[in-house]
Tab-separated table of C-alpha atoms and ligand atoms in Angstrom:
chain	number	residue	atom	x	y	z
A	1	MET	CA	10.161	21.742	16.783
A	2	ASN	CA	6.609	19.132	16.783
A	3	ALA	CA	5.038	19.587	20.426
A	4	ALA	CA	6.158	15.473	21.217
A	5	GLY	CA	9.722	16.662	20.635
A	6	LEU	CA	9.321	19.867	23.135
A	7	LEU	CA	7.702	18.099	25.659
A	8	ALA	CA	9.907	15.111	25.764
A	9	ASP	CA	13.277	17.405	25.480
A	10	GLN	CA	11.839	19.101	28.994
A	11	ARG	CA	10.791	15.832	30.684
A	12	ARG	CA	14.118	14.857	29.932
A	13	TYR	CA	15.712	17.732	31.470
A	14	PHE	CA	13.253	18.186	34.283
A	15	GLY	CA	14.773	14.348	35.314
A	16	THR	CA	17.938	15.874	35.603
A	17	GLY	CA	16.640	17.162	38.501
A	18	VAL	CA	17.922	20.889	38.107
A	19	THR	CA	14.911	22.222	38.274
A	20	ARG	CA	14.385	21.115	42.193
A	21	ALA	CA	17.361	22.999	43.330
A	22	ALA	CA	15.890	26.670	45.122
A	23	GLY	CA	19.071	28.250	44.135
A	24	TRP	CA	17.972	27.565	40.322
A	25	ARG	CA	14.681	28.222	40.729
A	26	ARG	CA	15.449	31.561	42.660
A	27	GLU	CA	18.399	32.379	39.434
A	28	GLN	CA	15.159	32.176	37.344
A	29	LEU	CA	13.071	34.201	39.517
A	30	ARG	CA	15.876	37.071	39.034
A	31	ALA	CA	16.606	37.047	35.596
A	32	LEU	CA	13.245	37.137	34.909
A	33	LEU	CA	13.024	40.407	37.044
A	34	ARG	CA	15.887	41.888	34.692
A	35	LEU	CA	14.092	41.078	31.917
A	36	LEU	CA	10.768	43.338	32.967
A	37	ALA	CA	13.247	46.062	33.871
A	38	GLU	CA	16.018	46.244	31.430
A	39	ARG	CA	13.414	45.479	28.552
A	40	GLU	CA	10.064	47.149	29.880
A	41	ASP	CA	10.489	49.453	26.389
A	42	GLU	CA	10.438	46.554	24.263
A	43	LEU	CA	7.190	45.003	26.417
A	44	THR	CA	4.644	47.822	26.517
A	45	GLY	CA	5.598	48.880	23.170
A	46	ALA	CA	4.598	45.084	22.485
A	47	LEU	CA	1.106	45.795	24.213
A	48	GLU	CA	0.450	49.761	22.645
A	49	GLU	CA	0.881	47.382	18.338
A	50	ASP	CA	-1.659	45.020	20.203
A	51	LEU	CA	-3.920	46.713	22.472
A	52	GLY	CA	-3.678	50.641	21.637
A	53	LYS	CA	-2.481	50.035	25.773
A	54	SER	CA	-0.553	53.433	26.649
A	55	ARG	CA	2.750	52.644	27.995
A	56	THR	CA	1.439	53.801	31.535
A	57	GLU	CA	-1.032	50.979	31.781
A	58	GLY	CA	0.685	48.516	29.667
A	59	PHE	CA	3.212	49.095	32.759
A	60	LEU	CA	0.704	49.393	35.748
A	61	SER	CA	-1.506	46.512	34.724
A	62	GLU	CA	1.222	43.510	33.505
A	63	VAL	CA	4.465	44.529	33.955
A	64	VAL	CA	4.481	45.800	37.761
A	65	VAL	CA	1.816	42.466	38.309
A	66	VAL	CA	4.120	39.884	37.418
A	67	ARG	CA	7.500	42.017	39.703
A	68	ALA	CA	5.589	41.934	42.247
A	69	GLU	CA	4.227	38.462	41.731
A	70	ALA	CA	8.110	37.569	41.230
A	71	ARG	CA	9.594	39.456	44.097
A	72	TYR	CA	6.262	38.185	46.332
A	73	ALA	CA	8.149	34.055	45.503
A	74	LEU	CA	11.593	35.225	46.080
A	75	ARG	CA	10.862	36.518	49.877
A	76	HIS	CA	8.328	33.175	50.332
A	77	LEU	CA	10.182	30.601	48.667
A	78	ASP	CA	12.209	29.609	51.501
A	79	ARG	CA	8.927	29.259	53.965
A	80	TRP	CA	6.616	27.537	50.295
A	81	MET	CA	9.567	25.110	50.285
A	82	ALA	CA	9.970	23.658	53.489
A	83	PRO	CA	8.662	20.382	54.793
A	84	GLU	CA	5.804	20.648	57.123
A	85	ARG	CA	5.266	18.284	60.528
A	86	ILE	CA	2.111	16.567	60.938
A	87	PRO	CA	1.565	15.208	64.041
A	88	VAL	CA	1.542	11.306	64.904
A	89	PRO	CA	-0.779	9.368	66.675
A	90	GLY	CA	0.130	7.746	69.417
A	91	GLY	CA	-0.837	4.189	68.096
A	92	LEU	CA	1.805	4.879	64.975
A	93	GLN	CA	4.992	5.895	67.102
A	94	PRO	CA	7.795	6.007	66.727
A	95	GLY	CA	7.841	7.702	63.268
A	96	ARG	CA	7.546	10.668	62.127
A	97	ALA	CA	5.382	12.978	59.225
A	98	TRP	CA	5.149	15.855	57.075
A	99	SER	CA	4.209	17.104	53.164
A	100	GLN	CA	6.438	18.665	50.768
A	101	ALA	CA	6.161	20.643	47.942
A	102	ARG	CA	7.470	19.055	45.011
A	103	PRO	CA	7.592	20.036	40.844
A	104	LEU	CA	4.984	18.028	38.786
A	105	GLY	CA	7.243	18.371	35.864
A	106	VAL	CA	6.547	20.070	32.693
A	107	VAL	CA	3.553	21.944	33.237
A	108	LEU	CA	1.720	23.972	29.737
A	109	ILE	CA	0.562	28.108	30.091
A	110	ILE	CA	-1.752	28.635	27.316
A	111	GLY	CA	-2.758	32.784	27.185
A	112	PRO	CA	-5.516	35.067	26.660
A	113	TRP	CA	-5.030	38.149	24.038
A	114	ASN	CA	-5.848	40.565	26.715
A	115	TYR	CA	-3.425	41.013	29.253
A	116	PRO	CA	-1.138	39.168	26.969
A	117	LEU	CA	2.100	39.666	28.928
A	118	ASN	CA	0.861	39.266	32.439
A	119	LEU	CA	-1.448	36.167	32.088
A	120	VAL	CA	1.275	34.263	31.105
A	121	LEU	CA	4.004	35.248	32.600
A	122	ALA	CA	2.424	35.681	36.051
A	123	PRO	CA	1.510	32.091	35.901
A	124	LEU	CA	5.292	31.013	35.107
A	125	VAL	CA	6.326	32.966	38.201
A	126	GLY	CA	4.162	29.872	40.011
A	127	ALA	CA	5.473	27.479	37.565
A	128	LEU	CA	9.268	28.310	37.611
A	129	ALA	CA	9.173	29.104	41.557
A	130	ALA	CA	7.840	25.515	42.216
A	131	GLY	CA	10.811	24.171	40.545
A	132	ASN	CA	8.258	23.225	36.741
A	133	THR	CA	9.536	23.493	33.034
A	134	ALA	CA	7.284	25.143	31.250
A	135	VAL	CA	6.370	25.617	27.984
A	136	LEU	CA	4.059	28.688	26.939
A	137	LYS	CA	1.521	29.251	24.392
A	138	PRO	CA	0.934	33.014	24.072
A	139	SER	CA	-2.141	34.788	22.243
A	140	GLU	CA	-2.164	34.883	18.608
A	141	LEU	CA	-4.914	37.652	18.752
A	142	SER	CA	-1.838	39.908	20.330
A	143	PRO	CA	0.802	38.539	17.868
A	144	ALA	CA	3.440	41.703	18.938
A	145	THR	CA	3.407	40.391	22.108
A	146	SER	CA	3.463	36.419	21.453
A	147	ARG	CA	6.728	37.939	19.252
A	148	VAL	CA	8.577	39.725	21.950
A	149	LEU	CA	7.908	37.313	24.430
A	150	ALA	CA	9.572	34.733	21.812
A	151	ARG	CA	12.590	36.739	21.424
A	152	LEU	CA	13.360	37.625	25.247
A	153	VAL	CA	12.560	34.724	27.317
A	154	PRO	CA	14.976	32.116	25.844
A	155	GLU	CA	17.724	35.753	25.860
A	156	TYR	CA	17.201	35.859	29.908
A	157	LEU	CA	15.664	31.745	31.201
A	158	ASP	CA	17.150	28.663	31.173
A	159	ARG	CA	16.160	27.456	27.470
A	160	GLU	CA	15.702	24.198	27.883
A	161	ALA	CA	13.270	24.962	30.545
A	162	VAL	CA	11.516	27.646	29.054
A	163	ALA	CA	9.969	27.740	25.696
A	164	VAL	CA	8.013	29.867	24.392
A	165	VAL	CA	5.892	28.502	20.983
A	166	GLN	CA	3.442	31.034	18.884
A	167	GLY	CA	0.512	30.177	16.881
A	168	GLY	CA	-3.120	29.382	17.190
A	169	ALA	CA	-5.728	26.902	17.422
A	170	GLU	CA	-3.756	24.365	16.082
A	171	VAL	CA	-0.741	25.123	17.489
A	172	SER	CA	-2.727	24.573	21.116
A	173	THR	CA	-4.332	21.914	19.417
A	174	ASP	CA	-1.067	19.977	19.039
A	175	LEU	CA	0.173	21.600	22.493
A	176	LEU	CA	-2.957	19.303	24.159
A	177	ALA	CA	-3.026	16.491	22.674
A	178	GLN	CA	0.890	15.896	24.933
A	179	PRO	CA	0.864	14.379	28.609
A	180	PHE	CA	1.632	17.200	30.175
A	181	ASP	CA	1.889	17.621	33.636
A	182	HIS	CA	-0.312	20.158	33.612
A	183	VAL	CA	-2.192	22.628	32.319
A	184	PHE	CA	-2.846	26.419	32.787
A	185	TYR	CA	-4.891	27.790	30.344
A	186	THR	CA	-6.361	31.877	30.719
A	187	GLY	CA	-9.185	32.457	28.137
A	188	GLY	CA	-12.685	32.033	27.449
A	189	GLU	CA	-15.783	29.328	28.564
A	190	ARG	CA	-15.858	27.560	24.918
A	191	VAL	CA	-11.846	26.588	24.559
A	192	GLY	CA	-11.333	26.197	28.680
A	193	LYS	CA	-14.029	23.573	27.665
A	194	ILE	CA	-12.129	22.324	24.655
A	195	VAL	CA	-8.818	22.100	27.232
A	196	MET	CA	-10.590	20.064	29.813
A	197	LYS	CA	-11.627	17.492	27.459
A	198	ALA	CA	-8.067	16.667	26.024
A	199	ALA	CA	-6.732	17.031	29.547
A	200	ALA	CA	-8.954	14.698	30.606
A	201	GLU	CA	-7.696	12.150	27.699
A	202	HIS	CA	-4.155	11.960	29.989
A	203	LEU	CA	-5.892	12.969	33.158
A	204	THR	CA	-3.917	16.066	32.960
A	205	PRO	CA	-4.473	18.386	36.097
A	206	VAL	CA	-6.189	22.280	34.313
A	207	THR	CA	-6.243	25.606	36.073
A	208	LEU	CA	-9.401	26.930	34.013
A	209	GLU	CA	-8.615	30.788	34.482
A	210	LEU	CA	-12.755	31.735	32.873
A	211	GLY	CA	-14.922	34.778	32.601
A	212	GLY	CA	-18.010	35.571	33.425
A	213	LYS	CA	-20.296	38.549	34.268
A	214	SER	CA	-18.829	40.168	37.537
A	215	PRO	CA	-21.431	42.620	38.910
A	216	ALA	CA	-20.977	45.996	40.908
A	217	VAL	CA	-23.670	46.432	43.238
A	218	VAL	CA	-23.991	49.691	44.529
A	219	VAL	CA	-26.310	50.801	47.812
A	220	GLY	CA	-24.533	53.114	49.852
A	221	GLY	CA	-21.400	55.106	50.665
A	222	ASP	CA	-20.076	58.247	48.184
A	223	LEU	CA	-21.747	57.435	44.677
A	224	ARG	CA	-19.352	59.893	43.094
A	225	THR	CA	-16.255	57.549	44.485
A	226	ALA	CA	-17.857	54.550	43.675
A	227	ALA	CA	-18.723	55.771	39.949
A	228	ARG	CA	-14.720	56.529	39.857
A	229	ARG	CA	-13.913	53.722	40.724
A	230	ILE	CA	-16.269	51.685	38.816
A	231	ALA	CA	-15.390	53.563	35.694
A	232	HIS	CA	-11.601	53.534	36.897
A	233	GLY	CA	-12.171	49.481	36.646
A	234	LYS	CA	-13.965	48.913	33.842
A	235	PHE	CA	-12.560	51.164	31.168
A	236	LEU	CA	-9.199	50.179	31.834
A	237	ASN	CA	-7.819	48.178	28.674
A	238	ALA	CA	-10.608	49.150	27.009
A	239	ALA	CA	-13.018	47.253	29.665
A	240	GLN	CA	-11.058	44.221	27.828
A	241	THR	CA	-10.302	43.092	31.507
A	242	CYS	CA	-11.743	39.401	33.143
A	243	VAL	CA	-12.764	40.868	36.335
A	244	ALA	CA	-13.979	44.430	35.204
A	245	PRO	CA	-17.386	44.903	36.483
A	246	ASP	CA	-19.849	43.913	33.711
A	247	TYR	CA	-22.937	45.726	34.868
A	248	VAL	CA	-24.411	47.663	37.880
A	249	LEU	CA	-27.423	46.784	40.373
A	250	THR	CA	-28.575	49.794	42.263
A	251	THR	CA	-31.521	51.254	43.640
A	252	PRO	CA	-33.468	53.334	41.539
A	253	ALA	CA	-32.786	56.538	43.289
A	254	ALA	CA	-29.018	56.112	42.956
A	255	ALA	CA	-29.208	54.686	39.291
A	256	PRO	CA	-29.360	58.580	37.811
A	257	ILE	CA	-27.306	60.049	40.410
A	258	LEU	CA	-24.544	57.229	39.862
A	259	ALA	CA	-25.352	57.140	35.823
A	260	ASP	CA	-24.077	61.260	35.599
A	261	ALA	CA	-21.408	60.424	38.112
A	262	LEU	CA	-19.968	57.710	35.773
A	263	ALA	CA	-19.988	60.017	32.597
A	264	THR	CA	-18.002	62.786	34.936
A	265	ALA	CA	-15.863	60.474	35.635
A	266	VAL	CA	-15.233	59.314	32.143
A	267	ARG	CA	-14.489	63.087	31.100
A	268	ASP	CA	-12.080	63.690	34.066
A	269	PHE	CA	-10.069	60.510	32.741
A	270	TYR	CA	-10.516	60.518	29.251
A	271	GLY	CA	-11.241	64.175	28.786
A	272	SER	CA	-14.553	65.004	26.973
A	273	ASP	CA	-13.373	63.109	23.382
A	274	PRO	CA	-11.564	59.722	24.346
A	275	SER	CA	-11.060	59.104	21.037
A	276	THR	CA	-8.179	61.297	21.253
A	277	SER	CA	-6.972	60.658	25.087
A	278	GLY	CA	-3.547	58.275	24.847
A	279	ASP	CA	-4.864	56.551	28.127
A	280	TYR	CA	-7.708	54.825	26.493
A	281	GLY	CA	-7.566	51.962	24.388
A	282	ARG	CA	-8.734	49.792	21.511
A	283	ILE	CA	-10.813	46.972	20.684
A	284	ILE	CA	-8.498	43.898	19.454
A	285	ASN	CA	-9.647	42.791	16.622
A	286	GLU	CA	-13.408	43.739	14.149
A	287	HIS	CA	-14.992	40.344	15.359
A	288	HIS	CA	-15.006	42.005	19.026
A	289	PHE	CA	-16.002	45.253	17.754
A	290	ASP	CA	-18.793	44.110	15.964
A	291	ARG	CA	-19.694	42.143	18.395
A	292	LEU	CA	-20.330	44.656	20.817
A	293	VAL	CA	-21.925	47.355	18.667
A	294	GLY	CA	-24.430	44.644	17.917
A	295	LEU	CA	-25.156	44.735	22.065
A	296	LEU	CA	-25.483	48.330	22.052
A	297	ASP	CA	-29.249	47.766	21.766
A	298	GLY	CA	-29.924	46.143	24.559
A	299	GLY	CA	-30.360	49.042	26.511
A	300	THR	CA	-30.371	53.405	26.342
A	301	VAL	CA	-27.224	54.702	26.137
A	302	VAL	CA	-26.869	57.958	28.914
A	303	SER	CA	-22.970	58.793	27.770
A	304	GLY	CA	-21.114	57.999	25.409
A	305	GLY	CA	-21.836	55.177	22.789
A	306	ARG	CA	-19.650	56.694	19.795
A	307	HIS	CA	-17.587	54.697	18.328
A	308	GLU	CA	-15.408	53.524	15.244
A	309	ARG	CA	-14.900	50.442	12.677
A	310	THR	CA	-11.518	51.350	11.333
A	311	GLU	CA	-9.738	52.428	14.563
A	312	ARG	CA	-11.652	49.862	17.137
A	313	TYR	CA	-12.277	52.314	18.856
A	314	ILE	CA	-15.598	51.798	21.213
A	315	GLU	CA	-16.505	55.179	23.661
A	316	PRO	CA	-17.221	54.305	27.457
A	317	THR	CA	-20.697	53.745	27.196
A	318	VAL	CA	-23.251	53.794	30.136
A	319	LEU	CA	-26.825	52.063	29.533
A	320	ARG	CA	-29.723	52.342	31.223
A	321	ASP	CA	-33.066	50.774	30.994
A	322	VAL	CA	-31.619	47.886	29.919
A	323	ASP	CA	-33.652	44.354	29.163
A	324	PRO	CA	-32.230	41.779	31.247
A	325	GLY	CA	-33.406	39.333	28.151
A	326	SER	CA	-31.102	40.888	25.568
A	327	ALA	CA	-27.840	40.111	24.941
A	328	LEU	CA	-25.991	42.244	26.504
A	329	MET	CA	-26.975	41.012	30.156
A	330	GLN	CA	-26.713	37.079	28.465
A	331	GLU	CA	-22.860	37.367	27.434
A	332	GLU	CA	-19.839	38.233	29.001
A	333	ILE	CA	-19.559	41.996	27.784
A	334	PHE	CA	-15.873	42.145	27.898
A	335	GLY	CA	-15.955	45.588	25.701
A	336	PRO	CA	-16.083	49.254	27.262
A	337	LEU	CA	-20.589	49.160	27.485
A	338	LEU	CA	-21.974	49.170	30.845
A	339	PRO	CA	-25.556	48.275	32.163
A	340	ILE	CA	-27.041	50.052	35.116
A	341	LEU	CA	-30.069	48.020	36.590
A	342	GLU	CA	-32.243	48.683	39.264
A	343	VAL	CA	-32.638	46.196	42.170
A	344	GLY	CA	-35.004	47.554	45.030
A	345	ASP	CA	-32.385	46.282	47.534
A	346	LEU	CA	-29.153	44.561	48.820
A	347	ASP	CA	-31.161	41.498	49.073
A	348	GLU	CA	-32.838	41.622	45.573
A	349	ALA	CA	-28.735	42.185	44.197
A	350	ILE	CA	-28.009	39.556	45.887
A	351	ARG	CA	-30.812	37.469	45.088
A	352	PHE	CA	-29.900	38.176	41.099
A	353	ILE	CA	-26.797	37.349	41.249
A	354	GLY	CA	-27.611	33.948	42.554
A	355	ALA	CA	-29.656	33.529	39.903
A	356	ARG	CA	-26.800	33.490	37.606
A	357	PRO	CA	-23.698	31.883	37.000
A	358	HIS	CA	-20.500	32.077	39.391
A	359	PRO	CA	-19.019	35.042	38.669
A	360	LEU	CA	-15.396	35.854	38.319
A	361	ALA	CA	-15.808	38.482	40.581
A	362	ALA	CA	-18.295	40.594	42.289
A	363	TYR	CA	-18.274	44.152	43.469
A	364	LEU	CA	-20.338	45.331	46.610
A	365	PHE	CA	-19.908	49.633	46.743
A	366	SER	CA	-21.730	50.645	50.309
A	367	ASP	CA	-19.973	52.102	53.923
A	368	ARG	CA	-22.259	49.751	55.768
A	369	GLU	CA	-21.263	46.743	57.880
A	370	GLU	CA	-23.985	45.057	58.100
A	371	HIS	CA	-23.593	44.928	53.959
A	372	LEU	CA	-20.809	44.334	53.334
A	373	ARG	CA	-21.109	41.057	55.193
A	374	GLU	CA	-24.415	40.481	54.325
A	375	PHE	CA	-22.453	40.386	50.911
A	376	THR	CA	-19.087	38.480	51.938
A	377	ASP	CA	-21.756	35.600	53.216
A	378	ARG	CA	-24.252	35.073	50.637
A	379	VAL	CA	-22.525	35.971	47.034
A	380	GLN	CA	-21.016	32.752	45.203
A	381	ALA	CA	-18.119	34.313	42.978
A	382	GLY	CA	-14.199	33.818	42.754
A	383	GLY	CA	-13.683	36.899	44.280
A	384	LEU	CA	-15.249	39.793	46.186
A	385	ALA	CA	-14.103	43.601	46.509
A	386	HIS	CA	-15.642	46.013	48.906
A	387	ASN	CA	-14.889	49.732	47.684
A	388	ALA	CA	-12.974	48.329	45.113
A	389	CYS	CA	-12.994	46.446	41.502
A	390	THR	CA	-10.299	44.815	39.707
A	391	ILE	CA	-7.730	46.661	41.623
A	392	GLN	CA	-7.581	43.634	44.364
A	393	LEU	CA	-5.480	41.639	41.534
A	394	ALA	CA	-2.717	43.744	42.520
A	395	VAL	CA	-2.808	41.786	46.247
A	396	PRO	CA	0.071	39.469	45.595
A	397	GLY	CA	-1.235	37.453	48.332
A	398	LEU	CA	-4.173	36.899	47.662
A	399	PRO	CA	-5.445	33.412	45.503
A	400	PHE	CA	-7.200	34.937	42.050
A	401	GLY	CA	-9.319	32.905	40.341
A	402	GLY	CA	-13.016	31.364	39.281
A	403	VAL	CA	-15.504	28.923	40.444
A	404	GLY	CA	-17.853	27.329	38.768
A	405	ALA	CA	-18.848	29.045	35.104
A	406	SER	CA	-15.907	31.508	35.862
A	407	GLY	CA	-13.223	28.371	36.006
A	408	THR	CA	-11.483	25.921	38.661
A	409	GLY	CA	-8.381	26.692	40.757
A	410	SER	CA	-6.372	29.770	41.423
A	411	TYR	CA	-2.835	31.059	41.286
A	412	HIS	CA	-0.985	34.210	42.572
A	413	GLY	CA	0.852	34.433	45.543
A	414	ARG	CA	1.317	31.553	48.043
A	415	GLN	CA	-1.400	29.868	45.911
A	416	SER	CA	1.063	30.035	42.366
A	417	PHE	CA	3.244	27.708	44.331
A	418	LEU	CA	1.051	25.573	45.181
A	419	THR	CA	-0.803	25.111	42.103
A	420	PHE	CA	1.867	23.861	40.151
A	421	SER	CA	3.513	21.966	43.299
A	422	HIS	CA	2.048	18.714	44.609
A	423	VAL	CA	1.943	18.507	48.034
A	424	GLN	CA	3.761	15.034	49.043
A	425	PRO	CA	2.917	13.279	52.544
A	426	VAL	CA	5.677	11.309	53.545
A	427	PHE	CA	5.245	8.457	56.854
A	428	SER	CA	8.541	7.084	58.411
A	429	LYS	CA	8.909	4.356	60.306
A	430	PRO	CA	12.096	2.776	61.984
A	431	THR	CA	12.673	-0.807	61.799
A	432	ARG	CA	13.653	-1.104	65.105
A	433	MET	CA	10.620	-1.870	67.112
A	434	ASP	CA	7.684	-3.308	65.612
A	435	THR	CA	4.844	-1.709	67.431
A	436	LEU	CA	2.762	-2.186	64.502
A	437	ARG	CA	2.381	-5.931	65.503
A	438	LEU	CA	-0.654	-4.961	68.056
A	439	ALA	CA	-2.019	-4.748	64.445
A	440	TYR	CA	-1.423	-7.884	62.436
A	441	PRO	CA	-3.673	-10.874	62.337
A	442	PRO	CA	-4.950	-13.036	64.067
A	443	PHE	CA	-6.594	-11.218	66.032
A	444	GLY	CA	-7.799	-13.118	69.407
A	445	PRO	CA	-9.886	-12.222	72.209
A	446	VAL	CA	-7.086	-10.542	74.063
A	447	LYS	CA	-5.730	-8.482	71.486
A	448	ARG	CA	-9.329	-7.270	70.229
A	449	ARG	CA	-9.348	-6.441	73.883
A	450	LEU	CA	-6.213	-4.258	73.898
A	451	LEU	CA	-6.578	-2.422	70.367
A	452	ARG	CA	-10.124	-1.611	71.973
A	453	ARG	CA	-8.743	-0.414	74.909
A	454	LEU	CA	-6.002	1.662	72.743
A	455	LEU	CA	-7.788	3.067	69.822
B	501	LIG	P1	-7.981	33.719	23.007
B	501	LIG	O1	-8.554	33.943	22.297
B	501	LIG	O2	-6.799	34.360	22.907
B	501	LIG	O3	-7.996	32.842	23.352
B	501	LIG	C1	-7.270	32.166	24.414
B	501	LIG	C2	-6.137	31.140	24.521
B	501	LIG	O4	-6.514	30.677	23.638
B	501	LIG	C3	-5.360	31.535	23.299
B	501	LIG	O5	-3.959	30.548	23.206
B	501	LIG	C4	-6.083	30.952	22.264
B	501	LIG	O6	-5.062	30.798	20.893
B	501	LIG	C5	-6.051	29.838	22.480
B	501	LIG	N1	-7.287	28.832	21.606
B	501	LIG	C6	-8.062	29.392	20.610
B	501	LIG	N2	-8.752	28.597	20.171
B	501	LIG	C7	-8.399	27.371	20.825
B	501	LIG	C8	-8.886	26.070	20.735
B	501	LIG	N3	-9.607	25.491	19.471
B	501	LIG	N4	-7.764	24.695	21.246
B	501	LIG	C9	-6.598	24.915	21.874
B	501	LIG	N5	-6.397	26.385	22.294
B	501	LIG	C10	-7.304	27.714	21.091
B	501	LIG	O7	-8.664	34.488	24.511
B	501	LIG	P2	-10.034	34.697	25.265
B	501	LIG	O8	-10.946	33.722	24.925
B	501	LIG	O9	-11.249	35.396	24.023
B	501	LIG	O10	-9.989	35.564	26.173
B	501	LIG	C11	-11.111	36.177	27.160
B	501	LIG	C12	-11.532	35.809	27.532
B	501	LIG	O11	-10.737	35.545	28.974
B	501	LIG	C13	-12.813	36.132	28.326
B	501	LIG	O12	-13.844	35.771	29.206
B	501	LIG	C14	-12.149	36.362	29.471
B	501	LIG	O13	-13.589	37.003	30.822
B	501	LIG	C15	-11.098	34.989	30.197
B	501	LIG	N6	-10.145	36.021	30.790
B	501	LIG	C16	-10.360	35.647	32.140
B	501	LIG	C17	-8.867	35.676	32.978
B	501	LIG	C18	-8.299	35.439	34.845
B	501	LIG	O14	-7.580	35.374	34.849
B	501	LIG	N7	-9.696	34.494	34.861
B	501	LIG	C19	-8.237	36.874	32.301
B	501	LIG	C20	-7.786	37.446	30.700
B	501	LIG	C21	-9.378	36.788	30.059
């Protein structure tokens, strides 16, 4: 089916009003939960095939996140759908005002390869909860997950409302040429610009979930705990995570201790040779492998550094003596290289972050209240976390999205529902008493005086 035909079919179906009913929305969310529960093996198997992701990691970082989103939506749907009363000022009485969320229509969701299941199905939860139909375009770089979604989604969800389209840039281009009611894109900045331009042709609103260089600042607290949490948030999915800490900023005194503690944490998690660990993933393809190996000379490797192209394996690697002008510090790393840079104090770290494009996430490790406050007040990023990284995405009530270069719009929890809804205001007045007469021209001196007194 071509893109225009698919859109026309879904638009017709949307027009029947079936998807607006709360009952339909619930059924779809429950069906999605059944899909996740009954076909977990096929789903995590595909993730393993695409990314060498262990089944436990696939379950925790993909299946569980979508499941939590769907359960949260089911629990709150009634409240989200309920009209919200707005007070009417005296001069406009009698009358009632309220706002009510209604679905946008037919939405397009374009996903990336790094969490190919989560980043297609989590936005779908919002689209369905809000009563839309949806076209899903998973990434061609994670073909096993793409295939399994194309096979299972129509088995569980309403086929007239949800379609999976497989393919690469040409397929996306065709879809983007159509007048969807919303485009939800997750991926890199380059394609983000293409998506926004294409959507602008139809004045289609977009959500862009992009990436960026997310810093982790370590200026206090227990360094070994910080190292373990940073290593966990970074090396999950072989560090191909949009909110993974990209680099560390710490003081000269803490840097060597932190570097050692990171090496220890890596050994504790993945053993002395992570290539043999079933819990450590692989780089998505040779292109990214070569790019990452090319970044290694931006600093001195203090732990890790081994790599094997045939397996697309790169060891968790910590670097020091990093040149801030090197490619390592210019582009989003999106792989298991962790540079440690030194700053005098928290203030210098905050200024370092502020001098660069707004990151998707920013992390602070410290146990001093004034540090937490200062960082939270001064750092502009998509999201912040204190003494934790990456796992903040598992809190379904927290909105998730970027700002500036790291994206526009957000989702998760109620924010997903709002992203895929139009909050429509309604003002309703009876005709029986025309209290507006005072506002109609002509305005003589008596009317003017009265109006001034009333308003
Ligand atoms: P990708 O290459 O898989 O591309 C994403 C999607 O864009 C794919 O479906 C692809 O088919 C489509 N695409 C590619 N070229 C296109 C074109 N010319 N026109 C239209 N569509 C096209 O993924 P990627 O961009 O390599 O993803 C990695 C990036 O995504 C990183 O920057 C990462 O930080 C970011 N990311 C962000 C989030 C988030 O939630 N904010 C999550 C994951 C990844």
